mmCIF file of C-alpha atoms and ligand atoms in Angstrom:
data_model
loop_
_atom_site.group_PDB
_atom_site.id
_atom_site.type_symbol
_atom_site.label_atom_id
_atom_site.label_comp_id
_atom_site.label_asym_id
_atom_site.label_seq_id
_atom_site.Cartn_x
_atom_site.Cartn_y
_atom_site.Cartn_z
ATOM 1 C CA MET A 21 -36.818 -5.410 -69.764
ATOM 2 C CA VAL A 22 -33.802 -3.990 -71.157
ATOM 3 C CA LEU A 23 -33.316 -1.551 -68.619
ATOM 4 C CA LEU A 24 -33.063 -5.203 -66.223
ATOM 5 C CA ILE A 25 -30.587 -6.292 -67.803
ATOM 6 C CA MET A 26 -28.970 -3.611 -67.246
ATOM 7 C CA GLU A 27 -29.318 -3.336 -63.698
ATOM 8 C CA HIS A 28 -27.893 -7.328 -64.057
ATOM 9 C CA SER A 29 -24.865 -6.373 -65.442
ATOM 10 C CA ASP A 30 -24.540 -3.281 -63.607
ATOM 11 C CA LEU A 31 -24.514 -5.823 -60.493
ATOM 12 C CA GLU A 32 -21.876 -7.823 -61.926
ATOM 13 C CA ASN A 33 -19.894 -5.636 -63.478
ATOM 14 C CA ASN A 34 -19.750 -3.363 -60.067
ATOM 15 C CA ILE A 35 -18.712 -7.124 -57.937
ATOM 16 C CA GLU A 36 -16.129 -7.744 -60.244
ATOM 17 C CA SER A 37 -14.570 -4.640 -59.594
ATOM 18 C CA SER A 38 -15.754 -4.698 -55.446
ATOM 19 C CA LEU A 39 -13.413 -8.266 -56.605
ATOM 20 C CA GLU A 40 -10.169 -6.789 -57.515
ATOM 21 C CA GLU A 41 -10.258 -3.840 -55.077
ATOM 22 C CA ILE A 42 -10.760 -7.017 -52.461
ATOM 23 C CA ASP A 43 -7.308 -8.427 -53.862
ATOM 24 C CA ARG A 44 -5.962 -5.404 -53.857
ATOM 25 C CA SER A 45 -6.556 -4.205 -50.399
ATOM 26 C CA SER A 46 -3.196 -3.975 -48.601
ATOM 27 C CA THR A 47 -4.287 -3.445 -45.165
ATOM 28 C CA LEU A 48 -7.279 -4.258 -42.591
ATOM 29 C CA GLY A 49 -9.064 -1.594 -42.438
ATOM 30 C CA GLU A 50 -9.000 -1.033 -46.472
ATOM 31 C CA LEU A 51 -10.906 -4.130 -46.246
ATOM 32 C CA ASP A 52 -12.959 -3.049 -43.556
ATOM 33 C CA ASP A 53 -14.272 -0.152 -46.239
ATOM 34 C CA ILE A 54 -14.565 -2.389 -49.014
ATOM 35 C CA ARG A 55 -16.335 -4.464 -47.153
ATOM 36 C CA THR A 56 -19.448 -2.122 -46.792
ATOM 37 C CA LYS A 57 -19.364 -0.879 -49.381
ATOM 38 C CA ILE A 58 -20.510 -3.815 -51.152
ATOM 39 C CA LEU A 59 -22.320 -6.047 -48.203
ATOM 40 C CA GLY A 60 -23.926 -2.592 -46.137
ATOM 41 C CA ARG A 61 -26.808 -1.490 -44.909
ATOM 42 C CA SER A 62 -26.706 0.597 -48.313
ATOM 43 C CA GLY A 63 -24.232 -0.911 -50.059
ATOM 44 C CA ILE A 64 -24.601 -3.060 -53.255
ATOM 45 C CA VAL A 65 -25.942 -6.254 -52.373
ATOM 46 C CA ASN A 66 -28.788 -4.524 -50.504
ATOM 47 C CA SER A 67 -29.242 -2.029 -53.192
ATOM 48 C CA ALA A 68 -30.144 -4.738 -55.423
ATOM 49 C CA PHE A 69 -32.500 -6.397 -53.329
ATOM 50 C CA LYS A 70 -34.308 -3.334 -52.780
ATOM 51 C CA VAL A 71 -34.555 -3.692 -56.721
ATOM 52 C CA MET A 72 -36.191 -6.798 -56.470
ATOM 53 C CA ALA A 73 -39.633 -5.089 -56.084
ATOM 54 C CA SER A 74 -39.668 -4.478 -59.967
ATOM 55 C CA ILE A 75 -38.679 -7.441 -61.436
ATOM 56 C CA PRO A 76 -41.535 -8.873 -62.800
ATOM 57 C CA GLY A 77 -42.502 -12.170 -60.546
ATOM 58 C CA ASP A 78 -41.790 -15.487 -62.599
ATOM 59 C CA GLN A 79 -37.928 -14.118 -62.368
ATOM 60 C CA LYS A 80 -37.604 -12.392 -59.737
ATOM 61 C CA LYS A 81 -36.336 -16.419 -57.727
ATOM 62 C CA ALA A 82 -33.337 -16.481 -60.359
ATOM 63 C CA PHE A 83 -32.556 -12.866 -59.557
ATOM 64 C CA GLY A 84 -32.714 -13.712 -56.128
ATOM 65 C CA ALA A 85 -30.278 -16.760 -56.107
ATOM 66 C CA ARG A 86 -27.969 -14.837 -58.240
ATOM 67 C CA ILE A 87 -27.703 -11.564 -56.007
ATOM 68 C CA ASN A 88 -26.794 -14.853 -53.295
ATOM 69 C CA ILE A 89 -23.983 -16.447 -55.470
ATOM 70 C CA LEU A 90 -22.260 -13.184 -56.414
ATOM 71 C CA LYS A 91 -22.747 -12.373 -52.410
ATOM 72 C CA GLU A 92 -21.446 -15.101 -51.441
ATOM 73 C CA LYS A 93 -18.523 -14.746 -53.553
ATOM 74 C CA VAL A 94 -18.302 -11.385 -51.942
ATOM 75 C CA GLU A 95 -17.841 -12.928 -48.813
ATOM 76 C CA MET A 96 -15.596 -15.946 -49.025
ATOM 77 C CA ALA A 97 -13.417 -13.169 -50.475
ATOM 78 C CA ILE A 98 -13.583 -10.842 -47.878
ATOM 79 C CA ARG A 99 -12.606 -13.944 -45.361
ATOM 80 C CA GLU A 100 -9.865 -15.662 -47.506
ATOM 81 C CA LYS A 101 -8.094 -11.907 -47.263
ATOM 82 C CA ARG A 102 -8.631 -10.711 -43.980
ATOM 83 C CA LYS A 103 -7.278 -14.372 -42.644
ATOM 84 C CA GLU A 104 -3.871 -13.353 -45.197
ATOM 85 C CA LEU A 105 -3.952 -9.854 -43.774
ATOM 86 C CA GLU A 106 -4.183 -10.832 -40.921
ATOM 87 C CA ASN A 107 -1.284 -12.839 -41.090
ATOM 88 C CA ILE A 108 0.935 -10.084 -42.289
ATOM 89 C CA GLU A 109 -0.161 -8.425 -39.696
ATOM 90 C CA ILE A 110 1.323 -10.684 -36.511
ATOM 91 C CA ALA A 111 3.950 -11.337 -39.091
ATOM 92 C CA THR A 112 5.566 -7.020 -38.868
ATOM 93 C CA ARG A 113 4.383 -7.479 -35.523
ATOM 94 C CA LEU A 114 6.382 -10.160 -34.496
ATOM 95 C CA ALA A 115 9.635 -9.010 -36.416
ATOM 96 C CA ASN A 116 9.205 -4.522 -34.781
ATOM 97 C CA GLU A 117 9.012 -6.504 -31.268
ATOM 98 C CA ASP A 118 12.479 -6.353 -30.762
ATOM 99 C CA ILE A 119 12.157 -8.158 -26.658
ATOM 100 C CA ASP A 120 15.500 -8.327 -24.690
ATOM 101 C CA ALA A 121 15.307 -11.195 -23.198
ATOM 102 C CA THR A 122 18.358 -10.343 -20.837
ATOM 103 C CA LEU A 123 16.908 -7.237 -19.341
ATOM 104 C CA PRO A 124 16.015 -8.113 -16.175
ATOM 105 C CA ALA A 125 11.795 -9.553 -14.583
ATOM 106 C CA CYS A 126 11.248 -6.000 -12.991
ATOM 107 C CA ASP A 127 11.329 -2.755 -13.531
ATOM 108 C CA SER A 128 11.663 0.465 -10.903
ATOM 109 C CA GLU A 129 7.350 0.974 -11.706
ATOM 110 C CA ILE A 130 6.353 -2.153 -8.811
ATOM 111 C CA GLY A 131 6.466 0.251 -6.381
ATOM 112 C CA SER A 132 7.609 0.768 -3.003
ATOM 113 C CA LEU A 133 7.933 0.597 0.503
ATOM 114 C CA HIS A 134 6.327 3.806 2.675
ATOM 115 C CA ILE A 135 8.766 5.392 5.086
ATOM 116 C CA ILE A 136 7.392 5.085 8.024
ATOM 117 C CA SER A 137 6.908 1.273 7.202
ATOM 118 C CA LYS A 138 10.860 1.191 6.252
ATOM 119 C CA MET A 139 11.991 2.221 9.529
ATOM 120 C CA VAL A 140 9.585 -0.195 11.098
ATOM 121 C CA ARG A 141 11.806 -3.205 9.041
ATOM 122 C CA ASN A 142 14.881 -1.823 9.781
ATOM 123 C CA ILE A 143 13.914 -1.656 13.348
ATOM 124 C CA ARG A 144 12.893 -4.880 13.191
ATOM 125 C CA LYS A 145 15.910 -6.206 11.521
ATOM 126 C CA ARG A 146 18.203 -4.995 13.805
ATOM 127 C CA TYR A 147 16.388 -6.532 17.077
ATOM 128 C CA HIS A 148 15.815 -10.042 16.519
ATOM 129 C CA ALA A 149 18.912 -10.046 14.808
ATOM 130 C CA ARG A 150 20.084 -9.223 18.660
ATOM 131 C CA GLY A 151 17.937 -11.811 19.779
ATOM 132 C CA PHE A 152 15.173 -9.211 20.777
ATOM 133 C CA LEU A 153 11.562 -10.610 21.143
ATOM 134 C CA VAL A 154 9.119 -8.544 18.061
ATOM 135 C CA LEU A 155 6.042 -9.260 18.867
ATOM 136 C CA ASP A 156 2.766 -7.252 17.927
ATOM 137 C CA GLY A 157 -1.062 -6.629 19.488
ATOM 138 C CA PRO A 158 -4.277 -6.255 19.048
ATOM 139 C CA GLU A 159 -5.297 -2.544 17.832
ATOM 140 C CA VAL A 160 -8.910 -2.954 19.377
ATOM 141 C CA GLU A 161 -7.515 -3.176 23.321
ATOM 142 C CA SER A 162 -9.065 -3.421 26.524
ATOM 143 C CA GLU A 163 -9.690 -0.795 29.312
ATOM 144 C CA PHE A 164 -7.113 -3.095 31.349
ATOM 145 C CA HIS A 165 -4.791 -3.842 28.809
ATOM 146 C CA ASN A 166 -4.329 -0.495 28.277
ATOM 147 C CA PHE A 167 -4.774 1.491 31.825
ATOM 148 C CA ASP A 168 -5.640 -0.980 34.679
ATOM 149 C CA ALA A 169 -1.951 -3.124 34.114
ATOM 150 C CA LEU A 170 -0.151 0.036 33.528
ATOM 151 C CA ASN A 171 -0.923 1.357 37.439
ATOM 152 C CA ILE A 172 -3.442 3.845 35.791
ATOM 153 C CA PRO A 173 -6.504 2.885 37.690
ATOM 154 C CA ALA A 174 -9.920 3.791 36.762
ATOM 155 C CA HIS A 175 -10.595 8.576 37.477
ATOM 156 C CA HIS A 176 -6.709 8.326 37.608
ATOM 157 C CA PRO A 177 -5.789 11.334 35.581
ATOM 158 C CA ALA A 178 -3.590 10.065 33.378
ATOM 159 C CA ARG A 179 -6.554 8.275 31.415
ATOM 160 C CA GLN A 180 -7.105 12.062 30.917
ATOM 161 C CA SER A 181 -4.321 13.093 29.708
ATOM 162 C CA HIS A 182 -4.457 9.949 26.235
ATOM 163 C CA ASP A 183 -7.890 11.102 24.822
ATOM 164 C CA THR A 184 -9.000 7.300 24.424
ATOM 165 C CA PHE A 185 -11.381 6.182 21.480
ATOM 166 C CA TYR A 186 -13.842 4.194 23.410
ATOM 167 C CA ILE A 187 -15.265 1.542 21.198
ATOM 168 C CA LYS A 188 -19.242 2.665 21.205
ATOM 169 C CA ASN A 189 -21.774 -0.551 23.000
ATOM 170 C CA PHE A 190 -18.807 -2.642 24.144
ATOM 171 C CA ALA A 191 -17.957 -1.325 27.541
ATOM 172 C CA GLY A 192 -13.784 -1.200 28.516
ATOM 173 C CA THR A 193 -12.769 -1.427 24.898
ATOM 174 C CA LEU A 194 -10.792 1.056 23.492
ATOM 175 C CA LEU A 195 -8.759 1.745 19.802
ATOM 176 C CA ARG A 196 -5.220 1.370 22.121
ATOM 177 C CA THR A 197 -3.122 4.937 22.993
ATOM 178 C CA HIS A 198 -0.012 3.556 22.978
ATOM 179 C CA THR A 199 2.078 0.230 22.191
ATOM 180 C CA SER A 200 2.721 -0.467 25.953
ATOM 181 C CA THR A 201 -0.433 -2.947 25.969
ATOM 182 C CA VAL A 202 1.479 -4.705 24.021
ATOM 183 C CA GLN A 203 4.317 -5.351 26.913
ATOM 184 C CA ILE A 204 1.268 -6.065 29.309
ATOM 185 C CA ARG A 205 0.471 -9.330 27.196
ATOM 186 C CA SER A 206 4.531 -10.402 27.078
ATOM 187 C CA LEU A 207 5.069 -10.469 30.556
ATOM 188 C CA MET A 208 1.480 -11.608 31.672
ATOM 189 C CA GLU A 209 1.902 -14.788 28.290
ATOM 190 C CA ARG A 210 5.154 -14.868 28.233
ATOM 191 C CA GLY A 211 6.586 -13.910 31.871
ATOM 192 C CA VAL A 212 9.586 -13.670 32.933
ATOM 193 C CA PRO A 213 12.836 -12.471 31.499
ATOM 194 C CA ILE A 214 12.425 -10.620 28.451
ATOM 195 C CA ARG A 215 13.329 -8.822 25.636
ATOM 196 C CA MET A 216 11.333 -7.162 23.810
ATOM 197 C CA ILE A 217 10.357 -4.774 21.654
ATOM 198 C CA SER A 218 6.846 -4.134 19.422
ATOM 199 C CA ILE A 219 5.825 -1.266 16.813
ATOM 200 C CA GLY A 220 2.696 -0.755 15.201
ATOM 201 C CA LYS A 221 -0.822 1.808 14.860
ATOM 202 C CA THR A 222 -1.715 3.246 18.193
ATOM 203 C CA TYR A 223 -4.966 6.036 18.091
ATOM 204 C CA ARG A 224 -6.077 9.697 19.993
ATOM 205 C CA SER A 225 -8.422 11.416 19.947
ATOM 206 C CA ASP A 226 -6.743 14.472 18.364
ATOM 207 C CA ASN A 227 -7.841 16.741 16.120
ATOM 208 C CA LEU A 228 -5.808 16.314 13.172
ATOM 209 C CA ASP A 229 -3.042 19.806 12.061
ATOM 210 C CA ALA A 230 0.322 19.691 10.424
ATOM 211 C CA THR A 231 1.587 17.809 14.216
ATOM 212 C CA HIS A 232 -0.420 16.015 15.085
ATOM 213 C CA SER A 233 -2.869 12.816 14.083
ATOM 214 C CA PRO A 234 -5.458 10.571 15.765
ATOM 215 C CA MET A 235 -3.608 7.341 14.294
ATOM 216 C CA PHE A 236 0.109 7.422 14.343
ATOM 217 C CA HIS A 237 3.342 4.302 14.922
ATOM 218 C CA GLN A 238 4.783 4.302 17.719
ATOM 219 C CA VAL A 239 7.459 1.387 19.021
ATOM 220 C CA GLU A 240 8.135 0.557 22.470
ATOM 221 C CA GLY A 241 9.970 -1.583 24.038
ATOM 222 C CA LEU A 242 10.508 -3.424 27.351
ATOM 223 C CA VAL A 243 13.448 -5.729 29.091
ATOM 224 C CA VAL A 244 13.005 -7.768 32.225
ATOM 225 C CA GLU A 245 16.198 -9.072 34.226
ATOM 226 C CA ARG A 246 16.754 -11.356 37.308
ATOM 227 C CA GLU A 247 19.511 -9.458 37.381
ATOM 228 C CA PRO A 248 20.295 -5.606 38.390
ATOM 229 C CA LEU A 249 19.611 -3.413 35.146
ATOM 230 C CA SER A 250 20.429 0.075 35.515
ATOM 231 C CA VAL A 251 19.287 4.081 34.292
ATOM 232 C CA GLY A 252 22.612 3.746 32.362
ATOM 233 C CA ASN A 253 21.308 -0.468 30.605
ATOM 234 C CA LEU A 254 18.059 1.731 29.701
ATOM 235 C CA LYS A 255 20.079 4.847 28.220
ATOM 236 C CA LYS A 256 22.493 2.553 25.792
ATOM 237 C CA GLU A 257 19.639 0.697 24.302
ATOM 238 C CA LEU A 258 17.788 4.083 23.473
ATOM 239 C CA GLN A 259 21.345 5.200 21.418
ATOM 240 C CA ARG A 260 20.627 1.638 20.266
ATOM 241 C CA LEU A 261 17.110 2.120 19.147
ATOM 242 C CA ILE A 262 17.564 5.855 18.141
ATOM 243 C CA ALA A 263 20.231 4.091 15.551
ATOM 244 C CA ALA A 264 18.224 1.556 14.590
ATOM 245 C CA CYS A 265 15.511 4.304 13.883
ATOM 246 C CA LEU A 266 18.141 6.333 11.579
ATOM 247 C CA GLU A 267 20.418 3.452 10.448
ATOM 248 C CA ILE A 268 23.111 4.983 11.778
ATOM 249 C CA ASP A 269 26.337 2.230 13.320
ATOM 250 C CA ASP A 270 27.806 3.722 15.691
ATOM 251 C CA ILE A 271 25.751 3.770 18.411
ATOM 252 C CA ASP A 272 27.523 6.878 20.100
ATOM 253 C CA GLU A 273 27.057 8.980 17.389
ATOM 254 C CA VAL A 274 23.666 9.680 18.823
ATOM 255 C CA ASN A 275 22.806 11.681 21.965
ATOM 256 C CA VAL A 276 21.129 10.912 24.556
ATOM 257 C CA ARG A 277 19.138 13.141 27.569
ATOM 258 C CA PHE A 278 16.963 12.637 30.132
ATOM 259 C CA ARG A 279 15.032 14.943 31.918
ATOM 260 C CA PRO A 280 12.894 13.869 35.660
ATOM 261 C CA SER A 281 9.104 12.532 34.605
ATOM 262 C CA TYR A 282 5.993 11.216 35.498
ATOM 263 C CA PHE A 283 4.059 8.130 34.232
ATOM 264 C CA PRO A 284 1.795 5.671 36.444
ATOM 265 C CA PHE A 285 4.074 2.772 35.086
ATOM 266 C CA THR A 286 7.686 3.204 35.692
ATOM 267 C CA GLU A 287 9.717 4.430 38.129
ATOM 268 C CA PRO A 288 11.564 6.187 38.248
ATOM 269 C CA SER A 289 10.311 8.125 35.184
ATOM 270 C CA MET A 290 12.117 10.099 32.151
ATOM 271 C CA GLU A 291 11.675 11.871 29.042
ATOM 272 C CA VAL A 292 13.593 10.750 26.629
ATOM 273 C CA ASP A 293 15.456 13.649 24.477
ATOM 274 C CA CYS A 294 18.385 12.582 21.077
ATOM 275 C CA MET A 295 20.635 14.022 18.804
ATOM 276 C CA HIS A 296 21.546 13.353 16.040
ATOM 277 C CA GLU A 297 22.796 15.311 12.437
ATOM 278 C CA LYS A 298 20.652 13.042 10.484
ATOM 279 C CA ILE A 299 17.579 14.595 12.776
ATOM 280 C CA GLY A 300 18.986 18.206 12.488
ATOM 281 C CA HIS A 301 21.979 18.086 15.139
ATOM 282 C CA LYS A 302 19.465 19.850 17.605
ATOM 283 C CA TRP A 303 18.328 18.021 20.347
ATOM 284 C CA ILE A 304 15.078 16.659 19.936
ATOM 285 C CA GLU A 305 11.891 15.473 22.518
ATOM 286 C CA LEU A 306 11.252 11.969 21.963
ATOM 287 C CA GLY A 307 9.331 10.108 24.218
ATOM 288 C CA GLY A 308 9.480 8.778 27.201
ATOM 289 C CA ALA A 309 11.050 5.678 30.132
ATOM 290 C CA GLY A 310 11.585 4.313 33.377
ATOM 291 C CA MET A 311 12.223 1.757 35.505
ATOM 292 C CA VAL A 312 9.006 -0.986 35.458
ATOM 293 C CA HIS A 313 7.093 -0.222 38.342
ATOM 294 C CA PRO A 314 6.875 -2.611 41.048
ATOM 295 C CA ASN A 315 2.373 -2.811 40.431
ATOM 296 C CA VAL A 316 2.706 -3.518 37.130
ATOM 297 C CA TYR A 317 4.429 -7.030 37.736
ATOM 298 C CA LYS A 318 1.679 -7.465 40.018
ATOM 299 C CA ASN A 319 -0.828 -6.716 37.691
ATOM 300 C CA CYS A 320 0.740 -9.418 35.765
ATOM 301 C CA CYS A 321 0.459 -11.586 38.165
ATOM 302 C CA LEU A 322 4.418 -11.935 38.981
ATOM 303 C CA ASP A 323 6.499 -11.472 41.848
ATOM 304 C CA SER A 324 8.182 -8.267 42.271
ATOM 305 C CA ASP A 325 10.716 -9.502 44.012
ATOM 306 C CA GLY A 326 14.662 -9.969 42.087
ATOM 307 C CA LEU A 327 13.590 -8.301 38.867
ATOM 308 C CA TYR A 328 15.185 -5.557 37.825
ATOM 309 C CA GLY A 329 12.799 -3.941 33.853
ATOM 310 C CA PHE A 330 13.040 -0.839 31.903
ATOM 311 C CA ALA A 331 10.841 -0.002 29.515
ATOM 312 C CA PHE A 332 10.643 3.261 27.187
ATOM 313 C CA GLY A 333 8.141 4.529 23.972
ATOM 314 C CA PHE A 334 7.863 6.766 21.247
ATOM 315 C CA GLY A 335 6.147 7.686 18.366
ATOM 316 C CA LEU A 336 7.841 7.038 15.370
ATOM 317 C CA GLU A 337 6.275 10.044 13.024
ATOM 318 C CA ARG A 338 8.219 13.019 14.251
ATOM 319 C CA VAL A 339 11.433 11.346 13.929
ATOM 320 C CA THR A 340 10.151 10.454 10.507
ATOM 321 C CA MET A 341 9.613 13.624 9.186
ATOM 322 C CA LEU A 342 12.653 15.500 10.677
ATOM 323 C CA ARG A 343 14.889 12.731 8.670
ATOM 324 C CA ASN A 344 13.159 13.560 5.844
ATOM 325 C CA GLN A 345 12.590 17.443 6.005
ATOM 326 C CA ILE A 346 8.814 17.056 6.004
ATOM 327 C CA HIS A 347 7.077 19.630 7.724
ATOM 328 C CA ASP A 348 3.306 18.189 7.503
ATOM 329 C CA ILE A 349 2.542 14.888 9.262
ATOM 330 C CA ARG A 350 -1.112 14.722 7.122
ATOM 331 C CA SER A 351 1.987 13.997 3.877
ATOM 332 C CA LEU A 352 2.356 11.039 5.455
ATOM 333 C CA TYR A 353 -0.838 10.009 5.667
ATOM 334 C CA ASP A 354 -2.454 11.506 2.144
ATOM 335 C CA THR A 355 -1.891 8.675 0.135
ATOM 336 C CA ASP A 356 -0.286 10.581 -3.019
ATOM 337 C CA VAL A 357 1.959 8.573 -4.273
ATOM 338 C CA ARG A 358 4.086 10.635 -6.167
ATOM 339 C CA TRP A 359 4.787 12.873 -2.741
ATOM 340 C CA LEU A 360 5.259 9.330 -1.693
ATOM 341 C CA LYS A 361 7.931 8.648 -4.739
ATOM 342 C CA HIS A 362 9.495 10.837 -4.106
ATOM 343 C CA TYR A 363 11.651 9.921 -0.691
HETATM 344 N N1 LIG B 423 3.198 4.498 26.681
HETATM 345 C C1 LIG B 423 3.966 5.954 27.123
HETATM 346 C C2 LIG B 423 3.697 7.078 26.162
HETATM 347 O O1 LIG B 423 2.219 6.541 25.578
HETATM 348 C C3 LIG B 423 5.803 5.423 26.826
HETATM 349 C C4 LIG B 423 5.830 5.135 27.213
HETATM 350 C C5 LIG B 423 6.503 3.991 27.296
HETATM 351 C C6 LIG B 423 6.622 5.854 28.979
HETATM 352 C C7 LIG B 423 7.066 3.193 28.440
HETATM 353 C C8 LIG B 423 7.708 4.645 29.619
HETATM 354 C C9 LIG B 423 8.179 3.947 29.499
HETATM 355 O O2 LIG B 423 3.629 7.873 26.191
#
């Protein structure tokens, strides 16, 4: 019995000193440690409950009630201390958080445009400002818009040179191999006169290597008037387009030269080369151009009499790479943000 009384007072002493510890604690971490020491699985309160078994039956109830009262006392003390410490912590955090409300709302971490997108936007902006229609069309196209209407009937050798991705189980459907499809759609929907450009993704089943990608971007343009237009007008327009790609203000800084070529949808047709110091100051093979073939008008249900038109088109990756001194086309598309940020 003497032993039991000792245990009772031991328990009360322990709790008393724990309450003092709670009061002294200065951080939430410290308070949690004390809580475990008292209320945890092998803490003071649980150990006291374990003694119950050795207590005579008639005293069990009173003993249990005492432990519970002490337990509640501790819980209340911890709750109050926690509130107090939390308030102190919030107040210190607020005092230390020095918010400068005059800083700009965003910083450079919100991302930026890909270099191809930047070029696309520059071209669109300049052409829009000059009154051109800036149009787009579907990437999954019909053979009619991609080939037939452009005077490239089935079995024409030009079809082979396009390495086309055909869509399985949908006869006559393909991924467009050039953006000339948009010129056909525009002529059919809007008629003439027309001044338009189109920029977008095109697809050819090339193997991916340092200079080829099965997906690439093209810009194409079409101007059709009822007034005479010449190859000279076309050349000037190409100077403007290259100036737009390279963000050059004086278009006469851009050198353009033609080499005779063949496209079924233009006659005469030419290859376009250009030169400017921003892309290395040597002749660069750029793309194709020519005066619109009368059959193209006919295929778009237009009377070709009295119509004058020219068209041009080239890929954007080459120019972007030369301008930024990039030697591998794959790096444009392998989504390494650290690399992209560099540009
Ligand atoms: N569509 C042609 C190509 O992808 C380029 C081109 C456009 C040529 C317009 C002439 C006129 O190769």
